Amino acid sequence: MKVYIIIIFFLIFFSGIGQIERSPTILVLNSQKTIVDKKYDSIAKLMVRKGLTEEHKKRIRESNAEFPLISEKEILFLEEVDISTQIPYGVYYILSYKFFEYYQNLLIFPAKENNDSSLEQLNIISEKYDTNWVVNIPLTEFYFENGVNKGIVKYQLYNKKSKEILIEKELNINDHNFGGEMACLEGTISCVIMNSIWTISLEVYNFMLKNKMYWR
């Protein structure tokens, strides 16, 4: 009888290995609508790429060796990229870097899911991917005004635990180089993209750290 109990114990124990409850779990979605001024047509064309080389896929898998799911989601997201994928991928990258320093149990990945940015659809998407947080970007717009490269970026932070959109903002971004981690080439569209990435990432990161009651 004792042997039987011991066997059952080890079966239960080892079956739990690998079934780690990840937290926080974050999904970063593609831009739902992207408007690009004709001035940037040539730059936008340079950002278009379809397909990844096997070498590139190998590097992604090696960099996420302990997280095969993240690797495959990242590869899928990068199979087809253009100017509209720059900000969401950058947000995914910065949030990964920021959170993983303190939360090795993190699960975060990018995905392409078209939606109408409604509460209902964001809930459906969070259920589909089993993530507690969804960063959604309803609009990205790049334009040129008074000699300055500018951008308008709308973003949302949805939380499945509360079933609420906890952040919904419209950002007005310029091409100024703020230096430090946010350093970019002043006066370029790349600086608008970089400033958008860092602004969204830091706002989401700081909000989540201050509101752990929403973590699952």
PDB file of C-alpha atoms in Angstrom:
ATOM      1  CA  MET A   1       0.000   0.000   0.000  1.00  0.00           C
ATOM      2  CA  LYS A   2       2.837   2.402   0.898  1.00  0.00           C
ATOM      3  CA  VAL A   3       4.586   1.672  -2.406  1.00  0.00           C
ATOM      4  CA  TYR A   4       1.344   2.420  -4.273  1.00  0.00           C
ATOM      5  CA  ILE A   5       0.983   5.793  -2.492  1.00  0.00           C
ATOM      6  CA  ILE A   6       4.614   6.713  -3.237  1.00  0.00           C
ATOM      7  CA  ILE A   7       4.163   5.881  -6.929  1.00  0.00           C
ATOM      8  CA  ILE A   8       1.018   8.036  -7.111  1.00  0.00           C
ATOM      9  CA  PHE A   9       2.886  10.919  -5.418  1.00  0.00           C
ATOM     10  CA  PHE A  10       5.735  10.851  -7.929  1.00  0.00           C
ATOM     11  CA  LEU A  11       3.344  10.598 -10.872  1.00  0.00           C
ATOM     12  CA  ILE A  12       1.515  13.701  -9.683  1.00  0.00           C
ATOM     13  CA  PHE A  13       4.759  15.560  -8.903  1.00  0.00           C
ATOM     14  CA  PHE A  14       6.479  14.904 -12.212  1.00  0.00           C
ATOM     15  CA  SER A  15       3.360  15.507 -14.288  1.00  0.00           C
ATOM     16  CA  GLY A  16       3.364  19.056 -12.900  1.00  0.00           C
ATOM     17  CA  ILE A  17       6.886  19.794 -14.090  1.00  0.00           C
ATOM     18  CA  GLY A  18       6.809  21.988 -17.191  1.00  0.00           C
ATOM     19  CA  GLN A  19       3.229  23.100 -16.515  1.00  0.00           C
ATOM     20  CA  ILE A  20       4.365  26.406 -15.048  1.00  0.00           C
ATOM     21  CA  GLU A  21       1.802  29.110 -14.345  1.00  0.00           C
ATOM     22  CA  ARG A  22       3.287  32.103 -16.160  1.00  0.00           C
ATOM     23  CA  SER A  23       2.789  35.644 -14.880  1.00  0.00           C
ATOM     24  CA  PRO A  24       2.551  38.243 -16.196  1.00  0.00           C
ATOM     25  CA  THR A  25       1.214  36.996 -19.538  1.00  0.00           C
ATOM     26  CA  ILE A  26       1.163  39.675 -22.240  1.00  0.00           C
ATOM     27  CA  LEU A  27       0.060  39.689 -25.866  1.00  0.00           C
ATOM     28  CA  VAL A  28       1.128  42.578 -28.140  1.00  0.00           C
ATOM     29  CA  LEU A  29      -1.038  42.996 -31.231  1.00  0.00           C
ATOM     30  CA  ASN A  30      -0.321  44.495 -34.634  1.00  0.00           C
ATOM     31  CA  SER A  31      -1.473  47.991 -35.586  1.00  0.00           C
ATOM     32  CA  GLN A  32      -5.108  47.765 -36.715  1.00  0.00           C
ATOM     33  CA  LYS A  33      -4.892  50.752 -39.058  1.00  0.00           C
ATOM     34  CA  THR A  34      -1.771  52.434 -40.400  1.00  0.00           C
ATOM     35  CA  ILE A  35      -1.758  55.730 -42.318  1.00  0.00           C
ATOM     36  CA  VAL A  36       1.508  56.822 -43.942  1.00  0.00           C
ATOM     37  CA  ASP A  37       2.160  60.198 -45.589  1.00  0.00           C
ATOM     38  CA  LYS A  38       3.298  59.859 -49.207  1.00  0.00           C
ATOM     39  CA  LYS A  39       6.531  61.571 -48.168  1.00  0.00           C
ATOM     40  CA  TYR A  40       7.552  58.303 -46.523  1.00  0.00           C
ATOM     41  CA  ASP A  41       6.725  55.962 -49.429  1.00  0.00           C
ATOM     42  CA  SER A  42      10.366  55.147 -50.190  1.00  0.00           C
ATOM     43  CA  ILE A  43      11.179  54.560 -46.509  1.00  0.00           C
ATOM     44  CA  ALA A  44       8.079  52.409 -46.039  1.00  0.00           C
ATOM     45  CA  LYS A  45       9.086  50.239 -49.005  1.00  0.00           C
ATOM     46  CA  LEU A  46      12.461  49.554 -47.384  1.00  0.00           C
ATOM     47  CA  MET A  47      10.678  48.178 -44.314  1.00  0.00           C
ATOM     48  CA  VAL A  48       8.713  45.590 -46.293  1.00  0.00           C
ATOM     49  CA  ARG A  49      10.002  42.033 -45.984  1.00  0.00           C
ATOM     50  CA  LYS A  50       8.374  38.679 -46.583  1.00  0.00           C
ATOM     51  CA  GLY A  51       9.807  35.480 -45.210  1.00  0.00           C
ATOM     52  CA  LEU A  52      12.619  34.743 -42.768  1.00  0.00           C
ATOM     53  CA  THR A  53      15.832  32.943 -43.589  1.00  0.00           C
ATOM     54  CA  GLU A  54      16.542  29.705 -41.753  1.00  0.00           C
ATOM     55  CA  GLU A  55      19.519  31.434 -40.144  1.00  0.00           C
ATOM     56  CA  HIS A  56      17.261  34.177 -38.775  1.00  0.00           C
ATOM     57  CA  LYS A  57      14.800  31.594 -37.417  1.00  0.00           C
ATOM     58  CA  LYS A  58      17.685  29.731 -35.813  1.00  0.00           C
ATOM     59  CA  ARG A  59      18.883  32.884 -34.036  1.00  0.00           C
ATOM     60  CA  ILE A  60      15.389  33.571 -32.686  1.00  0.00           C
ATOM     61  CA  ARG A  61      15.056  30.017 -31.379  1.00  0.00           C
ATOM     62  CA  GLU A  62      18.502  30.150 -29.775  1.00  0.00           C
ATOM     63  CA  SER A  63      17.797  33.488 -28.063  1.00  0.00           C
ATOM     64  CA  ASN A  64      14.568  32.041 -26.598  1.00  0.00           C
ATOM     65  CA  ALA A  65      15.889  28.539 -25.989  1.00  0.00           C
ATOM     66  CA  GLU A  66      13.951  28.169 -22.722  1.00  0.00           C
ATOM     67  CA  PHE A  67      10.724  29.511 -24.259  1.00  0.00           C
ATOM     68  CA  PRO A  68       9.944  27.618 -27.494  1.00  0.00           C
ATOM     69  CA  LEU A  69       6.387  28.993 -27.629  1.00  0.00           C
ATOM     70  CA  ILE A  70       7.680  32.576 -27.662  1.00  0.00           C
ATOM     71  CA  SER A  71      10.159  31.704 -30.423  1.00  0.00           C
ATOM     72  CA  GLU A  72       7.487  30.290 -32.709  1.00  0.00           C
ATOM     73  CA  LYS A  73       5.102  33.201 -32.079  1.00  0.00           C
ATOM     74  CA  GLU A  74       7.880  35.695 -32.826  1.00  0.00           C
ATOM     75  CA  ILE A  75       8.853  33.869 -36.025  1.00  0.00           C
ATOM     76  CA  LEU A  76       5.223  33.827 -37.162  1.00  0.00           C
ATOM     77  CA  PHE A  77       4.901  37.569 -36.503  1.00  0.00           C
ATOM     78  CA  LEU A  78       8.101  38.367 -38.419  1.00  0.00           C
ATOM     79  CA  GLU A  79       7.269  36.270 -41.489  1.00  0.00           C
ATOM     80  CA  GLU A  80       5.761  39.391 -43.041  1.00  0.00           C
ATOM     81  CA  VAL A  81       6.732  42.865 -41.823  1.00  0.00           C
ATOM     82  CA  ASP A  82       6.325  46.469 -42.945  1.00  0.00           C
ATOM     83  CA  ILE A  83       6.142  49.930 -41.369  1.00  0.00           C
ATOM     84  CA  SER A  84       2.954  48.911 -39.502  1.00  0.00           C
ATOM     85  CA  THR A  85       4.718  46.153 -37.561  1.00  0.00           C
ATOM     86  CA  GLN A  86       7.632  48.297 -36.326  1.00  0.00           C
ATOM     87  CA  ILE A  87       5.938  49.770 -33.249  1.00  0.00           C
ATOM     88  CA  PRO A  88       4.177  46.614 -31.956  1.00  0.00           C
ATOM     89  CA  TYR A  89       7.317  44.520 -32.399  1.00  0.00           C
ATOM     90  CA  GLY A  90       9.365  47.190 -30.626  1.00  0.00           C
ATOM     91  CA  VAL A  91       6.881  47.294 -27.732  1.00  0.00           C
ATOM     92  CA  TYR A  92       7.066  43.506 -27.452  1.00  0.00           C
ATOM     93  CA  TYR A  93      10.874  43.678 -27.391  1.00  0.00           C
ATOM     94  CA  ILE A  94      11.141  46.462 -24.774  1.00  0.00           C
ATOM     95  CA  LEU A  95       8.501  44.947 -22.474  1.00  0.00           C
ATOM     96  CA  SER A  96      10.295  41.599 -22.706  1.00  0.00           C
ATOM     97  CA  TYR A  97      13.552  43.267 -21.702  1.00  0.00           C
ATOM     98  CA  LYS A  98      11.991  45.308 -18.873  1.00  0.00           C
ATOM     99  CA  PHE A  99       9.919  42.544 -17.293  1.00  0.00           C
ATOM    100  CA  PHE A 100      12.304  39.629 -17.685  1.00  0.00           C
ATOM    101  CA  GLU A 101      14.929  41.374 -15.552  1.00  0.00           C
ATOM    102  CA  TYR A 102      12.689  40.836 -12.501  1.00  0.00           C
ATOM    103  CA  TYR A 103      10.029  38.343 -13.633  1.00  0.00           C
ATOM    104  CA  GLN A 104      11.603  35.277 -15.225  1.00  0.00           C
ATOM    105  CA  ASN A 105       8.152  33.662 -15.161  1.00  0.00           C
ATOM    106  CA  LEU A 106       7.036  36.127 -17.828  1.00  0.00           C
ATOM    107  CA  LEU A 107       5.209  35.028 -20.972  1.00  0.00           C
ATOM    108  CA  ILE A 108       5.026  37.653 -23.719  1.00  0.00           C
ATOM    109  CA  PHE A 109       4.742  37.421 -27.489  1.00  0.00           C
ATOM    110  CA  PRO A 110       3.478  39.396 -30.523  1.00  0.00           C
ATOM    111  CA  ALA A 111       0.611  38.313 -32.772  1.00  0.00           C
ATOM    112  CA  LYS A 112      -1.395  39.550 -35.730  1.00  0.00           C
ATOM    113  CA  GLU A 113      -5.091  39.637 -34.897  1.00  0.00           C
ATOM    114  CA  ASN A 114      -7.334  42.109 -36.697  1.00  0.00           C
ATOM    115  CA  ASN A 115     -10.060  43.506 -34.460  1.00  0.00           C
ATOM    116  CA  ASP A 116     -12.338  46.518 -33.991  1.00  0.00           C
ATOM    117  CA  SER A 117     -10.632  47.458 -30.689  1.00  0.00           C
ATOM    118  CA  SER A 118     -13.833  46.766 -28.749  1.00  0.00           C
ATOM    119  CA  LEU A 119     -13.942  45.338 -25.244  1.00  0.00           C
ATOM    120  CA  GLU A 120     -15.716  42.254 -26.536  1.00  0.00           C
ATOM    121  CA  GLN A 121     -13.133  41.446 -29.207  1.00  0.00           C
ATOM    122  CA  LEU A 122     -10.160  42.080 -26.944  1.00  0.00           C
ATOM    123  CA  ASN A 123     -11.670  39.652 -24.446  1.00  0.00           C
ATOM    124  CA  ILE A 124     -12.100  37.021 -27.171  1.00  0.00           C
ATOM    125  CA  ILE A 125      -8.472  37.489 -28.241  1.00  0.00           C
ATOM    126  CA  SER A 126      -7.172  37.248 -24.659  1.00  0.00           C
ATOM    127  CA  GLU A 127      -9.118  33.996 -24.225  1.00  0.00           C
ATOM    128  CA  LYS A 128      -7.827  32.626 -27.520  1.00  0.00           C
ATOM    129  CA  TYR A 129      -4.189  33.203 -26.556  1.00  0.00           C
ATOM    130  CA  ASP A 130      -4.711  32.647 -22.807  1.00  0.00           C
ATOM    131  CA  THR A 131      -3.029  35.916 -21.831  1.00  0.00           C
ATOM    132  CA  ASN A 132      -4.087  38.204 -19.010  1.00  0.00           C
ATOM    133  CA  TRP A 133      -2.930  41.394 -20.738  1.00  0.00           C
ATOM    134  CA  VAL A 134      -3.398  42.587 -24.324  1.00  0.00           C
ATOM    135  CA  VAL A 135      -1.655  45.621 -25.797  1.00  0.00           C
ATOM    136  CA  ASN A 136      -3.676  46.697 -28.831  1.00  0.00           C
ATOM    137  CA  ILE A 137      -2.811  49.497 -31.277  1.00  0.00           C
ATOM    138  CA  PRO A 138      -5.975  50.742 -33.034  1.00  0.00           C
ATOM    139  CA  LEU A 139      -4.177  53.414 -35.085  1.00  0.00           C
ATOM    140  CA  THR A 140      -0.709  54.407 -36.232  1.00  0.00           C
ATOM    141  CA  GLU A 141      -0.268  57.494 -38.391  1.00  0.00           C
ATOM    142  CA  PHE A 142       2.944  59.042 -39.729  1.00  0.00           C
ATOM    143  CA  TYR A 143       2.887  62.556 -41.201  1.00  0.00           C
ATOM    144  CA  PHE A 144       5.079  65.615 -41.894  1.00  0.00           C
ATOM    145  CA  GLU A 145       4.116  69.027 -40.526  1.00  0.00           C
ATOM    146  CA  ASN A 146       6.050  72.315 -40.355  1.00  0.00           C
ATOM    147  CA  GLY A 147       9.334  70.582 -41.109  1.00  0.00           C
ATOM    148  CA  VAL A 148       8.874  67.967 -38.377  1.00  0.00           C
ATOM    149  CA  ASN A 149       8.228  64.232 -38.671  1.00  0.00           C
ATOM    150  CA  LYS A 150       5.264  63.377 -36.475  1.00  0.00           C
ATOM    151  CA  GLY A 151       3.085  60.475 -35.475  1.00  0.00           C
ATOM    152  CA  ILE A 152      -0.260  59.745 -33.882  1.00  0.00           C
ATOM    153  CA  VAL A 153      -0.494  56.422 -32.083  1.00  0.00           C
ATOM    154  CA  LYS A 154      -3.565  55.133 -30.292  1.00  0.00           C
ATOM    155  CA  TYR A 155      -3.061  52.239 -27.924  1.00  0.00           C
ATOM    156  CA  GLN A 156      -5.060  50.213 -25.408  1.00  0.00           C
ATOM    157  CA  LEU A 157      -4.144  47.987 -22.495  1.00  0.00           C
ATOM    158  CA  TYR A 158      -6.772  45.314 -21.876  1.00  0.00           C
ATOM    159  CA  ASN A 159      -6.884  43.156 -18.741  1.00  0.00           C
ATOM    160  CA  LYS A 160      -8.696  39.810 -18.804  1.00  0.00           C
ATOM    161  CA  LYS A 161      -8.970  39.441 -15.032  1.00  0.00           C
ATOM    162  CA  SER A 162     -11.050  42.611 -14.707  1.00  0.00           C
ATOM    163  CA  LYS A 163     -12.418  42.437 -18.278  1.00  0.00           C
ATOM    164  CA  GLU A 164     -11.607  46.124 -18.690  1.00  0.00           C
ATOM    165  CA  ILE A 165      -9.584  48.372 -20.976  1.00  0.00           C
ATOM    166  CA  LEU A 166      -7.430  49.966 -18.289  1.00  0.00           C
ATOM    167  CA  ILE A 167      -5.499  52.319 -20.569  1.00  0.00           C
ATOM    168  CA  GLU A 168      -6.809  53.953 -23.731  1.00  0.00           C
ATOM    169  CA  LYS A 169      -4.664  56.801 -25.034  1.00  0.00           C
ATOM    170  CA  GLU A 170      -3.805  58.805 -28.112  1.00  0.00           C
ATOM    171  CA  LEU A 171      -0.147  59.821 -28.289  1.00  0.00           C
ATOM    172  CA  ASN A 172       1.253  62.696 -30.335  1.00  0.00           C
ATOM    173  CA  ILE A 173       4.859  61.855 -31.129  1.00  0.00           C
ATOM    174  CA  ASN A 174       7.634  63.901 -32.745  1.00  0.00           C
ATOM    175  CA  ASP A 175      11.126  63.193 -34.080  1.00  0.00           C
ATOM    176  CA  HIS A 176      13.113  64.634 -31.153  1.00  0.00           C
ATOM    177  CA  ASN A 177      16.038  62.583 -29.843  1.00  0.00           C
ATOM    178  CA  PHE A 178      15.590  62.220 -26.069  1.00  0.00           C
ATOM    179  CA  GLY A 179      18.882  60.362 -25.646  1.00  0.00           C
ATOM    180  CA  GLY A 180      19.739  57.564 -23.242  1.00  0.00           C
ATOM    181  CA  GLU A 181      17.886  54.316 -23.862  1.00  0.00           C
ATOM    182  CA  MET A 182      15.535  56.220 -26.160  1.00  0.00           C
ATOM    183  CA  ALA A 183      18.354  57.524 -28.381  1.00  0.00           C
ATOM    184  CA  CYS A 184      17.514  57.826 -32.081  1.00  0.00           C
ATOM    185  CA  LEU A 185      18.539  59.826 -35.134  1.00  0.00           C
ATOM    186  CA  GLU A 186      17.045  63.294 -34.618  1.00  0.00           C
ATOM    187  CA  GLY A 187      14.723  64.523 -37.360  1.00  0.00           C
ATOM    188  CA  THR A 188      13.874  61.129 -38.865  1.00  0.00           C
ATOM    189  CA  ILE A 189      10.797  58.926 -39.098  1.00  0.00           C
ATOM    190  CA  SER A 190      12.842  56.292 -37.261  1.00  0.00           C
ATOM    191  CA  CYS A 191      12.892  58.635 -34.264  1.00  0.00           C
ATOM    192  CA  VAL A 192       9.088  58.884 -34.372  1.00  0.00           C
ATOM    193  CA  ILE A 193       8.893  55.087 -34.353  1.00  0.00           C
ATOM    194  CA  MET A 194      11.419  54.756 -31.523  1.00  0.00           C
ATOM    195  CA  ASN A 195       9.718  57.423 -29.387  1.00  0.00           C
ATOM    196  CA  SER A 196       6.368  55.683 -29.904  1.00  0.00           C
ATOM    197  CA  ILE A 197       7.826  52.334 -28.850  1.00  0.00           C
ATOM    198  CA  TRP A 198       9.393  53.679 -25.679  1.00  0.00           C
ATOM    199  CA  THR A 199       6.412  55.820 -24.665  1.00  0.00           C
ATOM    200  CA  ILE A 200       3.946  52.925 -24.933  1.00  0.00           C
ATOM    201  CA  SER A 201       6.353  50.436 -23.346  1.00  0.00           C
ATOM    202  CA  LEU A 202       7.176  52.576 -20.314  1.00  0.00           C
ATOM    203  CA  GLU A 203       3.556  53.572 -19.705  1.00  0.00           C
ATOM    204  CA  VAL A 204       2.385  49.953 -19.873  1.00  0.00           C
ATOM    205  CA  TYR A 205       5.304  48.693 -17.776  1.00  0.00           C
ATOM    206  CA  ASN A 206       4.850  51.286 -15.020  1.00  0.00           C
ATOM    207  CA  PHE A 207       1.069  50.812 -14.917  1.00  0.00           C
ATOM    208  CA  MET A 208       1.377  47.052 -14.576  1.00  0.00           C
ATOM    209  CA  LEU A 209       3.963  47.302 -11.806  1.00  0.00           C
ATOM    210  CA  LYS A 210       1.739  49.668  -9.822  1.00  0.00           C
ATOM    211  CA  ASN A 211      -1.404  47.581 -10.317  1.00  0.00           C
ATOM    212  CA  LYS A 212      -0.535  43.997  -9.456  1.00  0.00           C
ATOM    213  CA  MET A 213      -4.094  43.376  -8.259  1.00  0.00           C
ATOM    214  CA  TYR A 214      -4.881  42.842 -11.949  1.00  0.00           C
ATOM    215  CA  TRP A 215      -2.253  40.112 -12.364  1.00  0.00           C
ATOM    216  CA  ARG A 216      -3.561  36.582 -12.312  1.00  0.00           C
TER     217      ARG A 216
END
